[in-house]
Amino acid sequence: MNEMNKTRSGLSRRLTLGVLLAALAWPSTQAWAQAPRDPVVLNFVNADIPSVIKAVGELTGKNFVIDPRVKGTVIITSARAVPRAQVYPILLSALRMQGFAAIESHGVVKIVPEGDAKQDFSVTRGKEMNESGDRIVTQVYPLQYESAAQMMPVLRPLISPNNAVAALANSNTLVITDYADNVRRLNAVIAAVDQPGENDTALIRLNHVSAVDVAQSLGRLMNDATAAAGQPGGARLQIVPDVRSNSLLVRSDNPARIQTLRGLVAGLDVAGAASGNIHVVYLRNAEATKLAETLRGIMTGEAPAALERIGLTATTPAAPSTQPAPAVAPAITPVSGAAGGSMILADAATNSLVIGAPDVTYNALRAVIDKLDARRAQVFVEALVVEITAEKAAEFGIQWQDLRGVGKGGTNIIGGTNLGGRNSGSNILDAAANLGTVGQGLNIGIVSGTINIPGLGEVLNLGALARALESDANANILSTPNLMTMDNEEAKIVVGQNVPFITGQYAQTGSTTTPTPFQTIERRDVGLTLKVRPQVSEGGSIKMQIYQEISSLRPTTTATDVITDMRSIDSTVLVDDGRIIVLGGLIQDSMQDGVDKVPLLGDIPLLGHLFKSEKRKRMKTNLMVFLRPHVLRDTASTDAMTGERYDFIRQKQAEFRMQPHLILPDMQMNPLPELTNPTLPAPAGQPQSPASR
């Protein structure tokens, strides 16, 4: 037996020594890849930490980056052989005892002091976490019932001093950075505590005052009291008004706060004067003047004047023939219990309503105000106008004339070809009278001095004129007008010129010999016009009334004979949020072929070109108009859209730079400032005073 024990002891020492020598001597991970499941015996006694990490790297195939501050010795011993898969977790446990931690990222393990681990990259998880052992992880844990701020004093002693735990009061969420095994223990603690309480909700009915007003006042009071006590986010209290039953829905994790709230509500829910209750309601989104008309119509049972003007009045079905039908039925049922002494006034300066009515009437009106005074969605409309035009024209003609017999005695013969309209730039007679009237292109003529023609005066003796012209014009016009408007409000954008049009003129002589000319002028917009009235539905679709006009001036006209080319669309469409829809367009392909010639002579092959003038023209026009609306329901979406357009303009401005000049001064434009985040809106449920708005 002794000999056998000695043999086993010697074998164990040789295996341990072999493992250590192999771990320190292996230049690569090839041997690890060949035998990944071979067990090993670890025996590091007062070994240098970097050397131990290097040996583990050779055994496991992991890449390590060691912080220069990681120093010291470590003791790792195993009485029995352990699987190689356990070597790395054993190293993490040994490093944790020495105050160091491992951060795994992108195939590299960084060894840093424990105090710096929480500031470095680490695996981030939600409630469900698969990691274990002594590796650093970050967990985002949302709570359902308990307050995250109240959980902080419970969890802080259970976390390593060098690691962190934080509470987000707005989202009631915990953010924990610690070792994986400890985070799992904390999850069990949180799950056991985060349970619904027995008395966390309550229903408080009101008889006299409005639930909306009480919810705003008490919610503001209770939250301010919590903040003054130094408990931000603690002892959650939620007060939600139910306008239908005029009740308060209260929820809190502290039953004492619910009892306090019940006492305050009982003191406020008292009957007021019979007809002397006067309330001021500050509006956030609605317009006080228009809302006052609607509320008056509810009280009296008559449609407001604004609704009557557009015909939105209701009538009852036809009565049986045995009874006479009423002339006009009321459009709105009056409020039950509305007294004749009630009044509703609108203060436009502060955008508020002044309501004097009994409690029953005011509570009913307050519920309506709370629903109508909701934030209205905004619509950002992107229009795209694409126009592609291709125009080709060709002209060739020869004209000649013989005017040498003009002014001679006796019988003489004169004549020639006169092709093309007068004042068109291609007629030989216009060229003889004034060479400046000849149109563009190649013009070749034969001139033999001048000649005096009765009725025309002295002109050039132009014997022949040959003209040749070929033109090719292409245009690609892209217009992208954008505008933003509120739901069910019309918006208009005009980009163009304001052109005067002469509508009349006459000369007033009177008693003077010199007439006084007089003209009447009407100015009109010429360019691009877009008018949109969007209406957003609850399902997300948008109904839009659209009028789009594209007009331009023809460059060949004179100031007294202005001609405009206009393309307009007037339509109503239905489109989903963010989708592109085509409004309309024009696809036109026109061809013109004209010949001016002398009969018979112009038909002779080849020789006939001396007696004719030909013109050809082809024009292709492709015009399409597209539209894409975006519904912006909150401040975040509006800021995102505005920031995107603002950054685009800043980039375009930065790209524009004047080249330096030796003589001319530098005239660089100051760049636009960076767009800062706007002030956050007031929390929901709190009234806005005139000063805060």
XYZ file of C-alpha atoms in Angstrom:
693
model
C 0.000 0.000 0.000
C 2.781 2.431 0.829
C 4.431 1.695 -2.464
C 1.108 2.317 -4.257
C 0.574 5.658 -2.450
C 4.079 6.743 -3.292
C 3.473 5.819 -6.922
C 0.194 7.875 -7.044
C 1.838 10.873 -5.315
C 4.717 10.854 -7.757
C 2.325 10.595 -10.687
C 0.276 13.555 -9.409
C 3.373 15.729 -8.970
C 4.555 14.875 -12.455
C 1.104 15.705 -13.938
C 0.960 19.034 -12.112
C 4.465 19.956 -13.174
C 3.708 18.945 -16.735
C 0.570 21.135 -16.828
C 2.489 24.148 -15.497
C 5.362 23.679 -17.919
C 3.016 23.198 -20.841
C 0.935 26.261 -19.864
C 4.025 28.455 -19.644
C 5.722 27.070 -22.746
C 2.922 26.656 -25.317
C 3.413 29.284 -28.058
C -0.099 28.922 -29.500
C -3.545 27.519 -28.865
C -3.157 24.614 -31.256
C -2.812 22.060 -28.423
C -5.949 23.472 -26.732
C -7.853 23.061 -29.948
C -6.751 19.456 -30.207
C -7.870 18.444 -26.672
C -10.395 20.965 -25.298
C -11.905 18.525 -22.776
C -8.756 17.199 -21.095
C -8.891 17.920 -17.342
C -6.006 19.796 -15.740
C -4.668 20.247 -12.225
C -4.034 23.883 -11.183
C -1.278 24.644 -8.701
C -0.268 28.325 -8.532
C 1.298 29.269 -5.210
C 2.243 32.961 -4.853
C 2.381 33.139 -8.627
C 2.609 36.479 -10.409
C -0.858 37.538 -11.643
C 0.177 38.437 -15.234
C 1.944 35.050 -15.539
C -1.143 33.220 -14.312
C -3.338 35.147 -16.788
C -0.947 34.216 -19.597
C -1.091 30.517 -18.632
C -4.901 30.595 -18.535
C -4.924 32.284 -21.932
C -2.886 29.463 -23.380
C -5.184 26.867 -21.830
C -8.483 28.521 -22.878
C -7.532 30.276 -26.107
C -8.782 33.674 -24.848
C -7.040 36.967 -25.577
C -6.267 39.143 -22.564
C -5.384 42.843 -22.245
C -3.911 43.587 -18.809
C -4.023 47.023 -17.204
C -0.564 48.132 -15.963
C -2.076 48.568 -12.492
C -2.859 44.862 -12.255
C -0.026 43.536 -10.072
C 0.476 41.122 -7.201
C 0.408 37.394 -6.544
C -2.346 34.826 -6.415
C -2.821 31.314 -4.999
C -4.859 28.786 -7.014
C -4.737 25.081 -6.097
C -6.932 22.144 -7.072
C -6.764 18.824 -5.282
C -8.336 17.083 -8.266
C -8.206 17.644 -11.993
C -10.831 20.156 -13.249
C -12.314 20.515 -16.766
C -10.667 23.136 -18.880
C -14.010 24.950 -19.155
C -13.726 25.781 -15.437
C -10.235 27.294 -15.678
C -11.462 30.729 -16.814
C -14.218 31.058 -14.122
C -11.653 30.012 -11.455
C -9.357 32.794 -12.673
C -12.175 35.361 -12.432
C -12.887 34.333 -8.840
C -9.198 34.631 -7.935
C -8.948 38.080 -9.564
C -12.071 39.277 -7.750
C -10.481 38.377 -4.394
C -7.477 40.531 -5.336
C -9.670 43.536 -6.330
C -9.543 43.066 -10.108
C -12.317 42.400 -12.644
C -12.568 41.119 -16.220
C -14.425 43.012 -18.978
C -15.324 40.979 -22.069
C -15.770 42.895 -25.315
C -15.243 42.062 -28.997
C -13.240 38.871 -28.433
C -10.842 40.454 -25.906
C -10.876 40.169 -22.111
C -9.606 43.307 -20.342
C -8.292 42.921 -16.795
C -8.740 46.202 -14.891
C -9.099 47.295 -11.260
C -12.562 46.612 -9.910
C -13.285 50.308 -9.369
C -12.885 51.027 -13.107
C -14.953 48.069 -14.345
C -18.340 49.816 -14.015
C -17.178 52.667 -16.279
C -16.043 50.358 -19.065
C -18.035 48.411 -21.619
C -19.894 45.419 -20.222
C -22.671 43.050 -21.293
C -26.058 44.765 -20.898
C -29.225 42.785 -20.289
C -32.863 43.308 -19.331
C -34.807 41.271 -16.802
C -33.745 37.992 -18.415
C -30.029 37.279 -17.956
C -28.045 34.151 -18.936
C -24.601 35.166 -17.636
C -23.187 33.729 -14.422
C -19.935 33.660 -12.465
C -17.662 36.555 -11.511
C -17.924 38.535 -14.740
C -19.133 42.169 -14.771
C -22.610 42.711 -16.286
C -25.061 45.620 -16.444
C -28.779 44.995 -16.004
C -31.706 47.336 -16.691
C -34.562 46.156 -14.439
C -37.968 47.907 -14.790
C -40.203 47.672 -11.711
C -43.963 47.200 -11.874
C -45.250 47.917 -8.376
C -42.521 49.156 -6.039
C -40.709 52.459 -6.303
C -37.205 52.264 -7.752
C -36.011 55.026 -5.433
C -37.315 53.173 -2.372
C -35.489 50.013 -3.465
C -32.131 51.807 -3.483
C -31.477 51.633 0.330
C -32.289 47.911 0.244
C -30.010 46.993 -2.660
C -27.031 49.255 -2.011
C -25.565 47.181 0.912
C -25.834 44.015 -1.203
C -23.637 45.378 -4.014
C -19.843 45.540 -4.053
C -18.532 48.934 -2.916
C -16.769 49.508 -6.247
C -19.872 48.738 -8.359
C -22.998 50.807 -8.891
C -26.787 50.821 -8.722
C -28.958 53.733 -9.923
C -32.707 54.454 -10.011
C -34.577 56.263 -12.794
C -37.645 57.788 -11.160
C -39.462 58.748 -14.371
C -39.456 55.205 -15.801
C -39.286 53.465 -12.369
C -36.267 51.443 -13.487
C -33.117 50.152 -11.755
C -29.715 50.062 -13.475
C -27.315 47.625 -11.752
C -23.647 47.015 -12.591
C -22.075 44.146 -10.619
C -20.850 40.566 -10.867
C -23.251 38.195 -12.647
C -23.813 35.860 -9.676
C -24.567 38.789 -7.381
C -26.923 40.334 -9.936
C -28.842 37.061 -10.018
C -29.195 37.215 -6.243
C -30.437 40.802 -6.476
C -33.000 39.734 -9.096
C -34.438 37.231 -6.644
C -34.668 39.946 -3.960
C -36.348 42.424 -6.334
C -38.821 39.828 -7.641
C -39.847 38.972 -4.092
C -40.375 42.624 -3.126
C -41.887 43.952 -6.378
C -45.372 42.594 -5.716
C -48.771 44.345 -5.856
C -49.976 45.593 -2.494
C -53.409 45.098 -0.985
C -54.340 48.779 -0.592
C -52.432 50.392 -3.464
C -55.499 51.590 -5.420
C -58.604 53.507 -4.422
C -61.685 55.060 -6.017
C -62.903 58.411 -4.655
C -66.205 59.738 -5.959
C -66.885 63.483 -6.108
C -70.287 65.123 -5.813
C -69.701 68.845 -6.184
C -66.270 69.694 -7.603
C -64.697 68.653 -10.917
C -62.466 65.582 -10.884
C -60.119 67.196 -13.422
C -59.521 70.283 -11.256
C -59.028 68.258 -8.085
C -56.606 65.855 -9.797
C -54.475 68.733 -11.026
C -54.396 70.539 -7.691
C -53.799 67.491 -5.448
C -51.322 65.893 -7.836
C -49.244 69.042 -7.799
C -49.539 69.383 -4.015
C -48.611 65.796 -3.147
C -45.684 65.659 -5.572
C -44.269 68.948 -4.240
C -44.562 67.630 -0.671
C -42.621 64.488 -1.619
C -39.865 66.532 -3.259
C -39.622 68.847 -0.222
C -39.177 65.803 2.036
C -36.105 64.780 0.053
C -37.716 61.702 -1.523
C -37.574 62.264 -5.285
C -39.396 59.459 -7.028
C -40.238 57.746 -3.726
C -43.684 56.866 -2.404
C -45.286 56.898 -5.858
C -48.662 58.590 -6.075
C -50.802 58.604 -9.194
C -54.065 60.514 -9.475
C -56.136 59.944 -12.617
C -59.495 61.720 -13.122
C -62.421 59.799 -14.624
C -64.560 62.503 -16.212
C -67.473 60.174 -17.016
C -68.229 59.336 -13.363
C -66.538 62.458 -11.937
C -64.279 60.277 -9.764
C -60.609 60.017 -8.863
C -58.550 56.876 -9.389
C -55.697 56.918 -6.871
C -52.735 54.565 -6.714
C -49.862 54.628 -4.220
C -47.463 52.217 -2.551
C -48.061 53.956 0.767
C -51.577 53.433 2.238
C -51.062 56.411 4.555
C -50.834 58.747 1.590
C -54.144 57.433 0.238
C -55.813 58.155 3.575
C -54.332 61.661 3.595
C -55.625 62.181 0.087
C -59.127 61.030 1.079
C -59.222 63.668 3.837
C -58.154 66.425 1.430
C -60.756 65.384 -1.137
C -63.496 65.352 1.495
C -62.595 68.914 2.472
C -62.656 70.105 -1.136
C -65.799 68.274 -2.261
C -68.302 70.721 -0.759
C -71.209 72.489 -2.363
C -70.618 76.053 -3.490
C -72.966 78.965 -3.961
C -76.083 78.296 -6.004
C -75.147 80.559 -8.905
C -72.025 82.396 -7.798
C -69.354 79.822 -8.651
C -66.820 81.403 -10.990
C -64.001 79.280 -12.366
C -61.028 80.174 -14.547
C -59.773 77.397 -16.830
C -56.439 77.936 -18.586
C -56.261 76.223 -21.944
C -53.136 74.556 -23.271
C -53.936 73.810 -26.897
C -57.437 74.939 -27.846
C -58.373 78.510 -28.745
C -60.462 80.101 -26.018
C -62.704 82.119 -28.365
C -63.749 79.137 -30.487
C -64.104 76.792 -27.533
C -66.359 79.290 -25.749
C -68.767 79.251 -28.710
C -68.905 75.455 -28.617
C -69.596 75.380 -24.872
C -72.352 77.978 -25.203
C -73.958 75.783 -27.852
C -73.833 72.821 -25.474
C -75.517 74.825 -22.727
C -78.256 76.282 -24.924
C -78.743 73.289 -27.243
C -78.103 75.417 -30.336
C -75.321 75.034 -32.848
C -72.590 77.668 -32.623
C -72.529 80.366 -35.253
C -69.346 78.910 -36.741
C -71.085 75.564 -37.325
C -74.184 77.198 -38.767
C -72.076 79.045 -41.339
C -70.760 75.759 -42.766
C -74.084 73.931 -42.503
C -73.213 71.456 -39.720
C -76.664 71.503 -38.060
C -78.647 68.377 -37.390
C -82.349 67.779 -38.094
C -84.629 65.029 -36.899
C -86.177 62.424 -39.260
C -89.457 63.251 -40.896
C -92.454 62.841 -38.569
C -95.433 60.624 -39.483
C -97.998 62.159 -41.785
C -100.578 62.305 -39.006
C -98.525 64.815 -37.054
C -96.909 68.012 -38.311
C -93.122 67.826 -38.501
C -91.134 70.362 -36.483
C -89.512 73.128 -38.437
C -85.936 72.649 -37.195
C -84.820 70.383 -34.349
C -82.044 71.538 -32.035
C -78.593 70.436 -33.179
C -77.278 69.706 -29.641
C -79.031 68.450 -26.534
C -78.738 71.006 -23.710
C -76.752 70.158 -20.570
C -78.922 68.578 -17.903
C -79.496 71.037 -15.075
C -78.010 74.046 -16.876
C -79.257 77.200 -15.243
C -80.213 80.279 -17.122
C -77.728 82.359 -15.147
C -74.692 80.400 -16.373
C -72.113 82.239 -18.410
C -69.018 81.382 -20.431
C -66.535 84.094 -21.397
C -63.266 83.812 -23.321
C -60.188 85.837 -22.391
C -58.071 85.921 -25.555
C -55.098 87.603 -23.850
C -54.482 84.636 -21.509
C -56.269 82.031 -23.691
C -58.497 81.039 -20.797
C -62.196 80.513 -20.095
C -64.188 82.192 -17.342
C -67.153 79.988 -16.396
C -69.856 80.990 -13.983
C -72.236 78.084 -13.398
C -73.544 75.747 -10.677
C -71.415 72.763 -9.742
C -73.398 70.267 -11.820
C -73.141 72.385 -14.963
C -69.478 73.235 -14.409
C -68.485 69.600 -13.844
C -70.142 68.577 -17.098
C -68.460 71.432 -18.993
C -65.103 70.698 -17.366
C -65.191 67.143 -18.675
C -65.842 68.444 -22.195
C -63.052 71.013 -21.916
C -60.560 68.370 -20.822
C -61.263 66.342 -23.984
C -61.382 69.238 -26.424
C -58.256 70.874 -24.996
C -56.063 68.008 -26.198
C -52.837 68.469 -28.069
C -53.584 68.565 -31.758
C -51.355 66.704 -34.136
C -49.246 68.562 -36.651
C -48.659 67.473 -40.233
C -45.436 68.037 -42.142
C -46.140 67.880 -45.886
C -43.416 67.178 -48.428
C -44.343 67.910 -52.041
C -42.235 66.812 -54.980
C -42.698 68.357 -58.423
C -40.623 66.750 -61.181
C -40.686 68.173 -64.696
C -38.516 66.767 -67.498
C -38.710 68.527 -70.870
C -36.849 67.686 -74.099
C -37.198 69.959 -77.138
C -35.589 69.520 -80.528
C -36.017 71.816 -83.566
C -34.463 71.995 -87.036
C -34.820 74.574 -89.831
C -33.370 74.824 -93.326
C -34.371 77.082 -96.220
C -33.085 79.113 -99.174
C -34.724 82.335 -100.386
C -33.683 84.551 -103.256
C -34.838 87.702 -105.003
C -33.850 89.959 -107.894
C -34.573 93.664 -107.339
C -32.255 95.180 -109.940
C -35.167 96.322 -112.122
C -36.569 98.557 -109.384
C -36.249 102.245 -110.323
C -35.336 101.663 -114.022
C -37.382 102.975 -116.872
C -39.309 100.698 -119.128
C -40.525 97.225 -118.392
C -38.432 95.231 -115.915
C -38.901 91.931 -114.139
C -38.370 91.554 -110.385
C -39.222 88.671 -108.115
C -38.033 85.940 -105.807
C -39.126 83.652 -102.982
C -40.547 85.102 -99.798
C -40.889 82.241 -97.299
C -41.717 82.411 -93.599
C -43.902 84.904 -91.788
C -42.955 88.547 -91.545
C -41.135 89.525 -88.324
C -40.332 85.854 -87.694
C -36.589 86.298 -88.229
C -36.502 84.079 -91.299
C -38.052 86.269 -94.019
C -35.701 87.699 -96.654
C -37.601 90.994 -96.829
C -37.078 91.639 -93.104
C -33.392 90.808 -93.510
C -33.052 93.241 -96.411
C -34.670 96.045 -94.418
C -32.676 95.321 -91.247
C -30.075 92.607 -90.819
C -30.594 92.745 -87.068
C -33.958 91.040 -87.424
C -32.477 87.829 -88.790
C -33.077 84.897 -86.465
C -30.414 82.802 -84.798
C -28.538 80.084 -86.649
C -26.403 80.007 -89.774
C -27.357 82.887 -92.154
C -25.557 83.299 -95.507
C -26.582 85.942 -98.000
C -25.499 87.650 -101.205
C -25.636 91.460 -101.047
C -25.051 93.806 -103.962
C -25.111 97.329 -102.503
C -28.365 99.037 -101.643
C -31.516 99.787 -103.516
C -34.332 102.289 -102.997
C -37.769 100.695 -103.008
C -40.781 103.030 -103.033
C -42.703 102.695 -99.803
C -39.802 100.993 -97.988
C -36.972 103.399 -98.590
C -33.359 102.376 -98.997
C -32.726 98.690 -98.240
C -29.982 96.196 -98.949
C -29.991 94.571 -102.329
C -30.081 91.106 -100.790
C -30.098 88.613 -103.626
C -30.115 85.331 -101.667
C -30.467 84.209 -98.082
C -29.742 80.691 -96.815
C -30.643 79.769 -93.231
C -29.862 76.620 -91.221
C -30.669 76.022 -87.547
C -30.819 73.027 -85.240
C -31.575 73.351 -81.528
C -31.668 70.804 -78.727
C -32.913 71.899 -75.290
C -33.392 69.695 -72.213
C -34.738 70.734 -68.825
C -34.948 68.831 -65.558
C -36.792 70.857 -62.934
C -37.184 69.558 -59.392
C -39.156 71.504 -56.801
C -39.643 70.307 -53.225
C -41.891 72.696 -51.307
C -42.388 71.734 -47.639
C -44.720 73.140 -45.041
C -46.042 72.293 -41.593
C -49.509 72.953 -40.257
C -51.803 71.861 -37.477
C -54.497 69.272 -37.883
C -57.486 70.649 -39.825
C -55.793 74.022 -40.421
C -54.994 75.354 -43.887
C -51.384 76.244 -44.738
C -50.055 78.003 -47.821
C -46.597 78.518 -49.271
C -45.790 80.706 -52.285
C -42.370 80.755 -53.935
C -42.163 82.961 -57.017
C -42.588 86.505 -58.293
C -45.286 89.123 -58.010
C -45.773 90.185 -61.635
C -47.788 93.244 -62.796
C -50.422 92.615 -65.486
C -51.895 95.527 -67.449
C -55.680 95.344 -67.184
C -56.556 98.630 -68.940
C -55.165 101.908 -70.301
C -56.443 105.163 -71.749
C -55.240 108.696 -72.450
C -56.927 111.643 -70.752
C -56.685 114.853 -72.781
C -59.037 117.272 -71.016
C -58.350 120.857 -71.899
C -54.628 120.316 -72.468
C -53.083 119.598 -75.820
C -50.772 116.893 -74.447
C -52.610 113.657 -73.530
C -51.935 112.077 -70.151
C -51.641 108.262 -70.432
C -53.095 106.167 -67.646
C -52.822 102.415 -66.985
C -54.468 100.048 -64.528
C -52.313 97.185 -63.261
C -53.161 94.025 -61.372
C -50.356 92.147 -59.580
C -50.429 88.351 -59.478
C -48.167 85.695 -58.010
C -46.258 83.680 -60.585
C -44.254 80.686 -59.410
C -45.075 77.766 -57.119
C -48.091 77.785 -54.818
C -49.085 74.997 -52.419
C -52.157 75.056 -50.164
C -52.967 72.105 -47.910
C -55.621 71.433 -45.281
C -54.923 68.058 -43.585
C -57.304 66.137 -41.358
C -55.778 63.323 -39.262
C -57.967 60.364 -38.340
C -57.547 58.128 -35.313
C -56.437 55.230 -37.520
C -53.427 57.162 -38.816
C -54.710 58.031 -42.290
C -54.728 61.650 -43.444
C -57.379 63.330 -45.561
C -55.936 66.324 -47.398
C -57.500 69.066 -49.455
C -54.730 70.152 -51.819
C -54.284 72.948 -54.295
C -50.957 73.132 -56.111
C -50.089 75.534 -58.895
C -46.947 75.915 -60.976
C -46.838 78.964 -63.229
C -44.052 80.635 -65.215
C -43.576 83.509 -67.638
C -42.727 82.872 -71.252
C -39.407 84.584 -71.971
C -40.302 85.514 -75.579
C -43.198 87.815 -74.668
C -43.070 91.569 -74.213
C -43.955 93.513 -71.090
C -47.319 94.564 -72.558
C -48.241 91.082 -73.712
C -47.370 88.789 -70.803
C -48.164 85.099 -71.246
C -47.968 82.628 -68.380
C -47.786 78.844 -68.482
C -49.733 77.305 -65.603
C -50.232 73.767 -64.283
C -52.500 73.366 -61.286
C -54.041 70.544 -59.248
C -57.071 70.905 -56.999
C -57.914 67.604 -55.320
C -58.817 65.791 -52.106
C -56.878 62.621 -51.323
C -56.544 60.059 -48.528
C -53.061 58.802 -47.660
C -51.436 56.956 -44.749
C -48.816 58.538 -42.537
C -45.397 58.605 -44.227
C -46.610 57.136 -47.531
C -46.026 58.711 -50.939
C -48.966 59.369 -53.233
C -49.032 60.759 -56.762
C -51.420 63.671 -57.245
C -51.319 63.897 -61.009
C -49.122 64.686 -63.948
C -48.734 65.281 -67.641
C -47.045 63.136 -70.280
C -47.016 64.987 -73.594
C -45.197 64.264 -76.868
C -45.847 66.739 -79.698
C -44.339 66.867 -83.186
C -44.551 69.644 -85.800
C -43.426 69.503 -89.415
C -43.860 72.548 -91.671
C -42.800 73.347 -95.237
C -43.037 76.674 -97.100
C -42.344 76.176 -100.812
C -43.037 77.382 -104.312
C -45.583 75.135 -106.045
C -44.103 72.554 -108.418
C -40.611 74.014 -108.167
C -40.327 73.047 -104.521
C -41.119 69.406 -105.358
C -38.174 68.932 -107.743
C -35.624 66.521 -106.191
C -32.492 68.272 -104.863
C -33.139 71.406 -106.924
C -36.384 71.964 -105.062
C -34.478 72.989 -101.887
C -33.778 76.338 -103.625
C -37.507 77.075 -103.563
C -38.619 75.972 -100.113
C -38.014 76.398 -96.374
C -38.563 73.481 -93.926
C -39.090 73.439 -90.178
C -39.399 70.509 -87.765
C -39.976 70.526 -84.044
C -40.538 67.851 -81.381
C -41.239 68.492 -77.701
C -41.620 65.872 -74.918
C -42.875 66.877 -71.480
C -43.088 64.657 -68.403
C -44.576 66.303 -65.320
C -45.402 64.473 -62.086
C -46.481 65.758 -58.656
C -45.973 63.618 -55.531
C -46.939 64.176 -51.920
C -45.864 62.612 -48.600
C -47.316 63.698 -45.232
C -45.802 63.029 -41.793
C -47.956 63.186 -38.659
C -46.132 64.749 -35.687
C -48.065 63.969 -32.528
C -45.550 65.008 -29.853
C -42.634 67.322 -29.200
C -39.997 64.652 -29.805
C -41.149 63.939 -33.373
C -41.378 67.664 -34.129
C -37.867 68.268 -32.798
C -36.511 65.339 -34.821
C -38.028 66.643 -38.052
C -36.874 70.199 -37.372
C -33.372 69.099 -36.396
C -33.005 67.038 -39.573
C -33.902 69.975 -41.815
C -31.804 72.391 -39.751
C -28.707 70.172 -39.995
C -29.239 69.870 -43.748
C -29.207 73.649 -44.161
C -26.134 73.977 -41.911
C -24.317 71.417 -44.038
C -25.208 73.192 -47.279
C -24.057 76.482 -45.807
C -20.763 74.928 -44.700
C -20.156 73.562 -48.209
C -20.413 77.040 -49.733
C -17.056 78.776 -49.535
C -15.696 81.673 -51.574
C -12.300 81.078 -53.095
C -9.554 83.339 -51.686
C -8.672 86.294 -53.879
C -5.583 88.474 -53.934
C -7.500 91.740 -54.347
C -11.138 91.195 -53.430
C -11.948 91.094 -49.693
C -13.070 87.963 -47.888
C -16.861 87.924 -47.459
C -17.534 84.626 -45.722
C -20.952 84.181 -44.127
C -21.243 83.423 -40.433
C -22.373 79.793 -40.003
C -25.678 78.969 -38.380
C -25.413 78.008 -34.700
C -26.028 74.470 -33.548
C -29.630 73.655 -32.756
C -30.033 73.217 -29.013
C -32.745 71.127 -27.370
C -35.850 73.148 -26.557
C -37.224 73.439 -23.059
C -39.102 70.346 -21.982
C -42.883 70.767 -21.635
C -44.577 70.790 -18.264
C -45.536 67.356 -16.861
C -48.982 66.077 -17.701
C -51.662 66.749 -15.139
C -50.333 70.122 -14.009
C -52.158 73.329 -14.921
C -50.354 75.982 -16.863
C -50.561 79.526 -15.649
C -50.406 82.417 -18.098
C -46.822 83.138 -17.040
C -45.671 79.584 -17.750
C -47.146 79.618 -21.209
